[in-house]
PDB file of C-alpha atoms (C1' of nucleotides) in Angstrom:
ATOM      1  CA  MET T  15       2.026 -11.839  -1.011  1.00 34.00           C
ATOM      2  CA  GLY T  16       3.137  -9.040   0.259  1.00 36.00           C
ATOM      3  CA  GLN T  17       3.172  -5.824  -1.248  1.00 40.00           C
ATOM      4  CA  GLN T  18       6.009  -5.106  -3.829  1.00 40.00           C
ATOM      5  CA  LEU T  19       7.311  -1.719  -2.594  1.00 41.00           C
ATOM      6  CA  THR T  20      10.660  -1.805  -3.926  1.00 41.00           C
ATOM      7  CA  THR T  21      12.067  -2.740  -7.287  1.00 42.00           C
ATOM      8  CA  THR T  22      14.680  -0.819 -10.200  1.00 46.00           C
ATOM      9  CA  LYS T  23      13.480   2.572  -9.625  1.00 48.00           C
ATOM     10  CA  THR T  24      15.110   5.711  -8.961  1.00 55.00           C
ATOM     11  CA  PRO T  25      14.188   7.601  -6.356  1.00 57.00           C
ATOM     12  CA  ASP T  26      11.935  10.138  -7.699  1.00 63.00           C
ATOM     13  CA  GLU T  27       9.786   7.005  -8.879  1.00 59.00           C
ATOM     14  CA  ILE T  28      10.005   4.587  -5.136  1.00 58.00           C
ATOM     15  CA  ILE T  29       9.313   8.124  -3.238  1.00 63.00           C
ATOM     16  CA  PRO T  30       6.275   9.209  -4.720  1.00 68.00           C
ATOM     17  CA  SER T  31       5.046   6.193  -4.814  1.00 91.00           C
ATOM     18  CA  SER T  32       5.541   5.158  -1.153  1.00 95.00           C
ATOM     19  CA  ILE T  33       3.940   8.423   0.147  1.00 97.00           C
ATOM     20  CA  VAL T  34       0.991   7.700  -1.997  1.00 98.00           C
ATOM     21  CA  PHE T  35       1.148   4.275   0.174  1.00 96.00           C
ATOM     22  CA  LEU T  36       1.546   5.941   3.348  1.00 98.00           C
ATOM     23  CA  ALA T  37      -1.866   8.468   2.148  1.00 98.00           C
ATOM     24  CA  ARG T  38      -3.467   5.325   1.111  1.00 98.00           C
ATOM     25  CA  ALA T  39      -3.823   4.521   4.769  1.00 98.00           C
ATOM     26  CA  LEU T  40      -5.135   7.740   6.180  1.00 98.00           C
ATOM     27  CA  ALA T  41      -7.776   8.128   3.186  1.00 98.00           C
ATOM     28  CA  ASP T  42      -9.835   6.372   4.395  1.00 98.00           C
ATOM     29  CA  GLU T  43     -12.520   7.581   7.602  1.00 98.00           C
ATOM     30  CA  ASN T  44     -12.508   4.297   9.178  1.00 98.00           C
ATOM     31  CA  ARG T  45      -8.645   3.501   9.268  1.00 98.00           C
ATOM     32  CA  LEU T  46      -7.591   7.120  10.194  1.00 98.00           C
ATOM     33  CA  ARG T  47      -9.763   6.734  13.364  1.00 98.00           C
ATOM     34  CA  ILE T  48      -8.138   3.402  14.107  1.00 98.00           C
ATOM     35  CA  ILE T  49      -5.015   5.017  13.771  1.00 98.00           C
ATOM     36  CA  MET T  50      -5.886   8.285  15.982  1.00 98.00           C
ATOM     37  CA  SER T  51      -6.808   5.808  19.054  1.00 98.00           C
ATOM     38  CA  LEU T  52      -3.923   3.342  18.861  1.00 98.00           C
ATOM     39  CA  ALA T  53      -1.962   6.387  18.680  1.00 98.00           C
ATOM     40  CA  LYS T  54      -2.993   6.688  22.799  1.00 98.00           C
ATOM     41  CA  GLY T  55      -1.397   2.994  23.326  1.00 98.00           C
ATOM     42  CA  GLU T  56      -2.562  -0.218  21.599  1.00 98.00           C
ATOM     43  CA  LYS T  57      -5.337  -2.346  21.828  1.00 98.00           C
ATOM     44  CA  THR T  58      -7.085  -5.362  20.529  1.00 98.00           C
ATOM     45  CA  VAL T  59      -9.694  -5.423  17.810  1.00 98.00           C
ATOM     46  CA  SER T  60     -12.362  -6.215  20.528  1.00 98.00           C
ATOM     47  CA  ALA T  61     -11.365  -2.380  21.914  1.00 98.00           C
ATOM     48  CA  LEU T  62     -11.130  -0.828  18.565  1.00 98.00           C
ATOM     49  CA  VAL T  63     -14.289  -2.575  17.358  1.00 98.00           C
ATOM     50  CA  GLU T  64     -16.585  -1.432  20.482  1.00 98.00           C
ATOM     51  CA  GLU T  65     -14.517   2.034  20.318  1.00 98.00           C
ATOM     52  CA  LEU T  66     -15.438   3.106  16.755  1.00 98.00           C
ATOM     53  CA  GLY T  67     -18.780   1.025  16.962  1.00 98.00           C
ATOM     54  CA  ILE T  68     -18.230  -0.652  13.363  1.00 98.00           C
ATOM     55  CA  SER T  69     -18.555  -4.242  12.684  1.00 98.00           C
ATOM     56  CA  GLN T  70     -15.394  -7.059  13.891  1.00 98.00           C
ATOM     57  CA  PRO T  71     -14.737  -8.461  10.421  1.00 98.00           C
ATOM     58  CA  LEU T  72     -14.438  -5.013   8.630  1.00 98.00           C
ATOM     59  CA  ALA T  73     -12.272  -3.608  12.385  1.00 98.00           C
ATOM     60  CA  SER T  74      -9.688  -7.016  11.153  1.00 98.00           C
ATOM     61  CA  HIS T  75      -9.682  -6.036   7.363  1.00 98.00           C
ATOM     62  CA  HIS T  76      -8.192  -2.321   8.430  1.00 98.00           C
ATOM     63  CA  LEU T  77      -6.216  -3.351  10.445  1.00 98.00           C
ATOM     64  CA  LYS T  78      -4.195  -5.682   8.319  1.00 98.00           C
ATOM     65  CA  GLU T  79      -4.602  -2.757   5.462  1.00 98.00           C
ATOM     66  CA  LEU T  80      -2.645  -0.979   8.006  1.00 98.00           C
ATOM     67  CA  LYS T  81       0.270  -3.763   8.643  1.00 98.00           C
ATOM     68  CA  ARG T  82       0.487  -4.242   5.038  1.00 97.00           C
ATOM     69  CA  ALA T  83       1.113   0.062   5.177  1.00 98.00           C
ATOM     70  CA  LEU T  84       3.626  -1.210   7.723  1.00 98.00           C
ATOM     71  CA  LEU T  85       1.738   1.115  10.278  1.00 98.00           C
ATOM     72  CA  VAL T  86       1.432  -0.986  13.015  1.00 98.00           C
ATOM     73  CA  THR T  87       2.408  -4.459  14.296  1.00 98.00           C
ATOM     74  CA  VAL T  88       0.580  -7.290  16.054  1.00 98.00           C
ATOM     75  CA  GLU T  89       1.405  -9.214  19.364  1.00 98.00           C
ATOM     76  CA  ARG T  90      -1.277 -12.154  20.153  1.00 97.00           C
ATOM     77  CA  SER T  91      -2.215 -12.526  24.123  1.00 96.00           C
ATOM     78  CA  GLY T  92      -3.842 -15.733  24.865  1.00 96.00           C
ATOM     79  CA  PRO T  93      -6.834 -14.649  22.711  1.00 96.00           C
ATOM     80  CA  PHE T  94      -6.389 -11.400  22.988  1.00 98.00           C
ATOM     81  CA  ILE T  95      -4.363  -9.740  19.759  1.00 98.00           C
ATOM     82  CA  TYR T  96      -3.152  -6.606  20.343  1.00 98.00           C
ATOM     83  CA  TYR T  97      -2.321  -4.199  17.441  1.00 98.00           C
ATOM     84  CA  GLU T  98       0.153  -0.974  17.951  1.00 98.00           C
ATOM     85  CA  LEU T  99       0.787   2.082  15.877  1.00 98.00           C
ATOM     86  CA  VAL T 100       5.193   0.918  14.766  1.00 98.00           C
ATOM     87  CA  ASP T 101       6.328   4.595  14.574  1.00 98.00           C
ATOM     88  CA  PRO T 102       3.514   7.874  16.373  1.00 98.00           C
ATOM     89  CA  ARG T 103       4.300   9.812  13.721  1.00 98.00           C
ATOM     90  CA  ILE T 104       1.869   8.956  10.911  1.00 98.00           C
ATOM     91  CA  ALA T 105      -0.484  10.515  13.864  1.00 98.00           C
ATOM     92  CA  THR T 106       1.175  13.120  14.129  1.00 98.00           C
ATOM     93  CA  ILE T 107       1.038  13.681  10.042  1.00 98.00           C
ATOM     94  CA  ALA T 108      -2.355  13.065  10.113  1.00 98.00           C
ATOM     95  CA  GLY T 109      -2.690  15.602  12.933  1.00 97.00           C
ATOM     96  CA  ASP T 110      -0.726  18.501  10.456  1.00 97.00           C
ATOM     97  CA  LEU T 111      -3.427  17.583   7.574  1.00 98.00           C
ATOM     98  CA  GLY T 112      -5.749  18.250   9.791  1.00 97.00           C
ATOM     99  CA  GLY T 113      -4.371  21.493  10.726  1.00 97.00           C
ATOM    100  CA  LEU T 114      -4.217  22.418   7.204  1.00 98.00           C
ATOM    101  CA  ALA T 115      -7.113  21.430   6.559  1.00 97.00           C
ATOM    102  CA  ALA T 116      -8.915  23.732   9.414  1.00 96.00           C
ATOM    103  CA  HIS T 117      -6.703  26.641   7.389  1.00 96.00           C
ATOM    104  CA  LEU T 118      -7.681  25.909   4.375  1.00 97.00           C
ATOM    105  CA  LEU T 119     -11.694  25.547   4.853  1.00 95.00           C
ATOM    106  CA  ALA T 120     -11.156  29.258   7.186  1.00 94.00           C
ATOM    107  CA  ASN T 121      -9.554  30.883   4.396  1.00 91.00           C
ATOM    108  CA  ARG T 122     -11.605  29.374   1.529  1.00 85.00           C
ATOM    109  CA  THR T 123     -13.297  31.733  -0.864  1.00 72.00           C
ATOM    110  CA  THR T 124     -15.636  29.687  -2.670  1.00 51.00           C
ATOM    111  CA  PHE T 125     -18.264  27.210  -1.127  1.00 49.00           C
TER     112      PHE T 125
ATOM    113  CA  MET K  15     -21.573  21.463  -6.863  1.00 35.00           C
ATOM    114  CA  GLY K  16     -19.239  21.831  -4.176  1.00 36.00           C
ATOM    115  CA  GLN K  17     -18.401  18.773  -1.720  1.00 39.00           C
ATOM    116  CA  GLN K  18     -19.775  19.463   1.971  1.00 40.00           C
ATOM    117  CA  LEU K  19     -17.075  19.819   4.074  1.00 41.00           C
ATOM    118  CA  THR K  20     -18.940  21.328   7.241  1.00 42.00           C
ATOM    119  CA  THR K  21     -22.238  20.572   8.408  1.00 42.00           C
ATOM    120  CA  THR K  22     -23.391  20.120  12.015  1.00 47.00           C
ATOM    121  CA  LYS K  23     -21.217  17.770  13.454  1.00 49.00           C
ATOM    122  CA  THR K  24     -18.692  18.136  16.882  1.00 56.00           C
ATOM    123  CA  PRO K  25     -15.032  18.355  16.176  1.00 57.00           C
ATOM    124  CA  ASP K  26     -14.148  15.183  16.291  1.00 63.00           C
ATOM    125  CA  GLU K  27     -16.361  14.335  13.353  1.00 60.00           C
ATOM    126  CA  ILE K  28     -15.238  17.380  11.649  1.00 58.00           C
ATOM    127  CA  ILE K  29     -11.709  16.964  12.192  1.00 64.00           C
ATOM    128  CA  PRO K  30     -10.798  13.313  10.813  1.00 69.00           C
ATOM    129  CA  SER K  31     -13.783  13.701   7.562  1.00 91.00           C
ATOM    130  CA  SER K  32     -11.706  16.633   6.495  1.00 95.00           C
ATOM    131  CA  ILE K  33      -8.217  15.278   7.203  1.00 98.00           C
ATOM    132  CA  VAL K  34      -9.143  11.710   5.058  1.00 98.00           C
ATOM    133  CA  PHE K  35     -10.190  14.948   2.516  1.00 96.00           C
ATOM    134  CA  LEU K  36      -6.415  15.894   2.160  1.00 98.00           C
ATOM    135  CA  ALA K  37      -4.672  12.362   2.420  1.00 98.00           C
ATOM    136  CA  ARG K  38      -7.056  11.434  -0.841  1.00 98.00           C
ATOM    137  CA  ALA K  39      -5.293  14.188  -2.467  1.00 98.00           C
ATOM    138  CA  LEU K  40      -2.299  12.756  -1.847  1.00 98.00           C
ATOM    139  CA  ALA K  41      -3.358   8.961  -2.552  1.00 98.00           C
ATOM    140  CA  ASP K  42      -2.686   8.812  -5.868  1.00 98.00           C
ATOM    141  CA  GLU K  43       0.405   9.343  -7.946  1.00 98.00           C
ATOM    142  CA  ASN K  44      -0.121  11.527 -10.313  1.00 98.00           C
ATOM    143  CA  ARG K  45      -2.136  13.493  -7.876  1.00 98.00           C
ATOM    144  CA  LEU K  46       1.033  13.963  -6.050  1.00 98.00           C
ATOM    145  CA  ARG K  47       3.309  14.088  -8.609  1.00 98.00           C
ATOM    146  CA  ILE K  48       1.067  17.097 -10.033  1.00 98.00           C
ATOM    147  CA  ILE K  49       1.377  18.865  -6.267  1.00 98.00           C
ATOM    148  CA  MET K  50       5.314  17.932  -5.641  1.00 98.00           C
ATOM    149  CA  SER K  51       5.295  20.134 -10.029  1.00 98.00           C
ATOM    150  CA  LEU K  52       3.715  23.000  -8.431  1.00 98.00           C
ATOM    151  CA  ALA K  53       5.784  23.087  -4.628  1.00 98.00           C
ATOM    152  CA  LYS K  54       8.176  24.567  -7.614  1.00 98.00           C
ATOM    153  CA  GLY K  55       6.006  27.664  -9.586  1.00 98.00           C
ATOM    154  CA  GLU K  56       2.128  27.946 -10.631  1.00 98.00           C
ATOM    155  CA  LYS K  57       1.975  25.686 -14.287  1.00 98.00           C
ATOM    156  CA  THR K  58      -0.296  26.028 -16.740  1.00 98.00           C
ATOM    157  CA  VAL K  59      -2.249  22.482 -17.800  1.00 98.00           C
ATOM    158  CA  SER K  60       0.681  21.609 -21.035  1.00 98.00           C
ATOM    159  CA  ALA K  61       3.123  22.457 -19.061  1.00 98.00           C
ATOM    160  CA  LEU K  62       1.931  19.699 -16.277  1.00 98.00           C
ATOM    161  CA  VAL K  63       0.990  17.375 -19.447  1.00 98.00           C
ATOM    162  CA  GLU K  64       4.446  17.579 -20.996  1.00 98.00           C
ATOM    163  CA  GLU K  65       6.501  17.098 -17.666  1.00 98.00           C
ATOM    164  CA  LEU K  66       4.520  14.580 -16.541  1.00 98.00           C
ATOM    165  CA  GLY K  67       3.587  12.785 -19.379  1.00 98.00           C
ATOM    166  CA  ILE K  68      -0.369  12.299 -19.131  1.00 98.00           C
ATOM    167  CA  SER K  69      -3.320  12.511 -21.126  1.00 98.00           C
ATOM    168  CA  GLN K  70      -5.034  16.364 -20.660  1.00 98.00           C
ATOM    169  CA  PRO K  71      -8.371  15.516 -19.929  1.00 98.00           C
ATOM    170  CA  LEU K  72      -6.237  13.356 -17.088  1.00 98.00           C
ATOM    171  CA  ALA K  73      -4.845  16.576 -15.328  1.00 98.00           C
ATOM    172  CA  SER K  74      -7.628  17.655 -15.718  1.00 98.00           C
ATOM    173  CA  HIS K  75      -9.426  16.253 -14.057  1.00 98.00           C
ATOM    174  CA  HIS K  76      -6.825  15.794 -11.388  1.00 98.00           C
ATOM    175  CA  LEU K  77      -6.650  19.743 -11.621  1.00 98.00           C
ATOM    176  CA  LYS K  78      -9.988  19.383 -10.583  1.00 98.00           C
ATOM    177  CA  GLU K  79     -10.225  17.030  -7.369  1.00 98.00           C
ATOM    178  CA  LEU K  80      -6.879  19.462  -6.428  1.00 98.00           C
ATOM    179  CA  LYS K  81      -9.265  22.498  -6.329  1.00 98.00           C
ATOM    180  CA  ARG K  82     -12.535  20.701  -5.053  1.00 97.00           C
ATOM    181  CA  ALA K  83      -9.322  20.048  -1.952  1.00 98.00           C
ATOM    182  CA  LEU K  84      -9.451  23.769  -1.936  1.00 98.00           C
ATOM    183  CA  LEU K  85      -5.389  23.109  -2.588  1.00 98.00           C
ATOM    184  CA  VAL K  86      -5.027  25.127  -5.798  1.00 98.00           C
ATOM    185  CA  THR K  87      -5.869  28.145  -7.169  1.00 98.00           C
ATOM    186  CA  VAL K  88      -6.975  28.882 -10.863  1.00 98.00           C
ATOM    187  CA  GLU K  89      -5.824  31.861 -13.300  1.00 98.00           C
ATOM    188  CA  ARG K  90      -6.497  32.436 -16.469  1.00 97.00           C
ATOM    189  CA  SER K  91      -3.998  34.408 -18.450  1.00 96.00           C
ATOM    190  CA  GLY K  92      -4.566  34.404 -22.378  1.00 96.00           C
ATOM    191  CA  PRO K  93      -5.643  31.056 -23.307  1.00 96.00           C
ATOM    192  CA  PHE K  94      -3.402  29.819 -20.759  1.00 98.00           C
ATOM    193  CA  ILE K  95      -4.879  28.185 -17.539  1.00 98.00           C
ATOM    194  CA  TYR K  96      -2.115  28.803 -14.245  1.00 98.00           C
ATOM    195  CA  TYR K  97      -2.866  26.868 -11.064  1.00 98.00           C
ATOM    196  CA  GLU K  98      -0.697  27.360  -8.582  1.00 98.00           C
ATOM    197  CA  LEU K  99      -0.695  25.864  -4.960  1.00 98.00           C
ATOM    198  CA  VAL K 100      -2.787  27.504  -2.545  1.00 98.00           C
ATOM    199  CA  ASP K 101      -0.635  26.558   0.817  1.00 98.00           C
ATOM    200  CA  PRO K 102       2.914  25.093   0.234  1.00 98.00           C
ATOM    201  CA  ARG K 103       2.471  23.203   3.707  1.00 98.00           C
ATOM    202  CA  ILE K 104       0.599  20.225   1.620  1.00 98.00           C
ATOM    203  CA  ALA K 105       4.240  19.393  -0.387  1.00 98.00           C
ATOM    204  CA  THR K 106       5.386  19.444   3.567  1.00 98.00           C
ATOM    205  CA  ILE K 107       2.870  17.040   4.550  1.00 98.00           C
ATOM    206  CA  ALA K 108       3.749  14.459   1.652  1.00 98.00           C
ATOM    207  CA  GLY K 109       7.728  15.120   2.174  1.00 97.00           C
ATOM    208  CA  ASP K 110       6.953  14.182   5.697  1.00 98.00           C
ATOM    209  CA  LEU K 111       4.808  11.014   4.922  1.00 98.00           C
ATOM    210  CA  GLY K 112       8.093  10.482   2.205  1.00 97.00           C
ATOM    211  CA  GLY K 113      10.523  10.246   5.065  1.00 97.00           C
ATOM    212  CA  LEU K 114       8.486   8.279   7.442  1.00 98.00           C
ATOM    213  CA  ALA K 115       7.594   5.587   4.275  1.00 97.00           C
ATOM    214  CA  ALA K 116      12.037   5.897   3.853  1.00 96.00           C
ATOM    215  CA  HIS K 117      11.685   4.900   7.986  1.00 96.00           C
ATOM    216  CA  LEU K 118       9.233   1.977   8.423  1.00 97.00           C
ATOM    217  CA  LEU K 119      10.913   0.389   5.191  1.00 95.00           C
ATOM    218  CA  ALA K 120      14.493   0.455   6.436  1.00 94.00           C
ATOM    219  CA  ASN K 121      13.428  -1.185   9.141  1.00 92.00           C
ATOM    220  CA  ARG K 122      10.703  -3.301   8.242  1.00 85.00           C
ATOM    221  CA  THR K 123      11.088  -7.393   9.360  1.00 72.00           C
ATOM    222  CA  THR K 124       8.627  -8.440   7.166  1.00 52.00           C
ATOM    223  CA  PHE K 125       8.598  -8.725   3.945  1.00 49.00           C
TER     224      PHE K 125
ATOM    225  C1'  DT Y  22     -14.877  34.418 -40.327  1.00 54.13           C
ATOM    226  C1'  DT Y  23     -11.639  30.606 -40.164  1.00 54.13           C
ATOM    227  C1'  DT Y  24      -7.706  28.021 -37.937  1.00 54.13           C
ATOM    228  C1'  DA Y  25      -5.177  26.687 -34.662  1.00 54.13           C
ATOM    229  C1'  DT Y  26      -4.378  25.990 -29.660  1.00 54.13           C
ATOM    230  C1'  DA Y  27      -5.725  25.414 -24.785  1.00 54.13           C
ATOM    231  C1'  DT Y  28      -8.220  24.209 -21.268  1.00 54.13           C
ATOM    232  C1'  DA Y  29     -12.443  21.596 -20.195  1.00 54.13           C
ATOM    233  C1'  DT Y  30     -16.503  18.626 -19.551  1.00 54.13           C
ATOM    234  C1'  DA Y  31     -18.859  14.089 -20.089  1.00 54.13           C
ATOM    235  C1'  DA Y  32     -19.888   9.408 -21.415  1.00 54.13           C
ATOM    236  C1'  DA Y  33     -18.548   4.851 -21.668  1.00 54.13           C
ATOM    237  C1'  DC Y  34     -15.407   1.586 -18.886  1.00 54.13           C
ATOM    238  C1'  DA Y  35     -12.223  -0.822 -15.854  1.00 54.13           C
ATOM    239  C1'  DA Y  36      -9.989  -1.507 -11.701  1.00 54.13           C
ATOM    240  C1'  DT Y  37     -10.151  -0.353  -6.858  1.00 54.13           C
ATOM    241  C1'  DA Y  38     -11.486  -0.217  -2.750  1.00 54.13           C
ATOM    242  C1'  DG Y  39     -14.887  -0.887   0.581  1.00 54.13           C
ATOM    243  C1'  DT Y  40     -18.755  -3.173   2.871  1.00 54.13           C
ATOM    244  C1'  DT Y  41     -21.447  -6.734   4.760  1.00 54.13           C
ATOM    245  C1'  DT Y  42     -22.521 -12.063   5.685  1.00 54.13           C
ATOM    246  C1'  DA Y  43     -21.196 -16.062   6.383  1.00 54.13           C
ATOM    247  C1'  DT Y  44     -17.746 -18.859   7.935  1.00 54.13           C
ATOM    248  C1'  DA Y  45     -13.350 -20.723   9.468  1.00 54.13           C
ATOM    249  C1'  DT Y  46      -9.022 -20.390  13.045  1.00 54.13           C
ATOM    250  C1'  DA Y  47      -7.487 -20.449  16.967  1.00 54.13           C
ATOM    251  C1'  DA Y  48      -7.258 -20.135  22.804  1.00 54.13           C
ATOM    252  C1'  DC Y  49      -9.185 -21.558  26.571  1.00 54.13           C
ATOM    253  C1'  DG Y  50     -12.373 -22.652  30.357  1.00 54.13           C
ATOM    254  C1'  DA Y  51     -15.741 -25.880  31.636  1.00 54.13           C
TER     255       DA Y  51
ATOM    256  C1'  DT F  21     -13.945 -33.326  24.128  1.00 54.13           C
ATOM    257  C1'  DC F  22     -17.378 -29.184  23.956  1.00 54.13           C
ATOM    258  C1'  DG F  23     -18.783 -24.804  23.792  1.00 54.13           C
ATOM    259  C1'  DT F  24     -17.578 -20.101  24.538  1.00 54.13           C
ATOM    260  C1'  DT F  25     -14.792 -15.795  23.008  1.00 54.13           C
ATOM    261  C1'  DA F  26     -11.679 -13.478  20.022  1.00 54.13           C
ATOM    262  C1'  DT F  27      -9.789 -13.073  15.497  1.00 54.13           C
ATOM    263  C1'  DA F  28      -9.190 -13.844  10.248  1.00 54.13           C
ATOM    264  C1'  DT F  29     -10.489 -15.044   5.982  1.00 54.13           C
ATOM    265  C1'  DA F  30     -13.144 -15.688   1.620  1.00 54.13           C
ATOM    266  C1'  DA F  31     -17.186 -14.375  -0.794  1.00 54.13           C
ATOM    267  C1'  DA F  32     -20.664 -11.296  -2.859  1.00 54.13           C
ATOM    268  C1'  DC F  33     -21.753  -7.033  -3.762  1.00 54.13           C
ATOM    269  C1'  DT F  34     -21.545  -1.991  -4.057  1.00 54.13           C
ATOM    270  C1'  DA F  35     -19.787   1.958  -4.412  1.00 54.13           C
ATOM    271  C1'  DT F  36     -16.004   4.603  -5.292  1.00 54.13           C
ATOM    272  C1'  DT F  37     -12.604   5.631  -8.529  1.00 54.13           C
ATOM    273  C1'  DG F  38      -8.983   6.100 -12.320  1.00 54.13           C
ATOM    274  C1'  DT F  39      -8.687   6.399 -16.844  1.00 54.13           C
ATOM    275  C1'  DT F  40      -9.366   6.976 -22.479  1.00 54.13           C
ATOM    276  C1'  DT F  41     -12.280   8.414 -25.845  1.00 54.13           C
ATOM    277  C1'  DA F  42     -14.566  11.403 -28.096  1.00 54.13           C
ATOM    278  C1'  DT F  43     -16.657  16.245 -28.261  1.00 54.13           C
ATOM    279  C1'  DA F  44     -17.561  21.148 -26.834  1.00 54.13           C
ATOM    280  C1'  DT F  45     -15.284  25.596 -25.113  1.00 54.13           C
ATOM    281  C1'  DA F  46     -12.344  29.693 -25.133  1.00 54.13           C
ATOM    282  C1'  DT F  47      -8.825  32.676 -27.162  1.00 54.13           C
ATOM    283  C1'  DA F  48      -6.435  34.235 -29.522  1.00 54.13           C
ATOM    284  C1'  DA F  49      -4.219  34.871 -34.190  1.00 54.13           C
ATOM    285  C1'  DA F  50      -4.396  35.128 -39.400  1.00 54.13           C
TER     286       DA F  50
END
DNA sequence: TTTATATATAAACAATAGTTTATATAACGA
DNA sequence: TCGTTATATAAACTATTGTTTATATATAAA
């Protein structure tokens, strides 16, 4: 178990695949909203479920993917499980993508 | 035809979906390699096909997706069609993701 | 014109990924 | 230990996406 991220590859091969790996984490609206929410501080699953209006199993599923992508850490406190962003840079990068998207949309010629 | 990116939505809804839209463009290894290659200058389809070692229809397919994501522009010159990155920031952001990925991998506790 | 080259498109298929529903596990208070 | 709450997991289903194969279109040279 646990996705193999490193093998015997040249940097040219390693880097693209690890970029793709993180980009995938941002490429789903529910995961992105989880990331943005966690950027404001650690949260329990139920807090995310309520805030985002998604089902509990769906939240757990996406949190597991974010863990697989090394983006979140998990900590239990009694019956609650807190998820926390490992590195806030992922939210910054998401913001950069949003800025670029806004720029591309504003300057696009074709509809 | 042409994906609807803007509707009557609040910024909270527009921004996530446009981020997801661009993140998807980076979330495939072949598209990412096309972006990285175009970051070094405009290229014809055949040049990309040769450089990346992918089939011509596959290259055309991914280039069409990048065009849909507003990331590339197209220009014909004789029988050749040149693709060019609209904004180099997409490559910068990809690089940022790579830097973060390297950091996450270096600092990860679980395998 | 015909032929060759460059690219796009369409159809079929394969593979991934997201979602729901149902159920299991873990913690804790009564 | 029983019931309740919080979360995870598994299975089934659906939807989306990537790839190949075959064919169409466009340009230009012979």
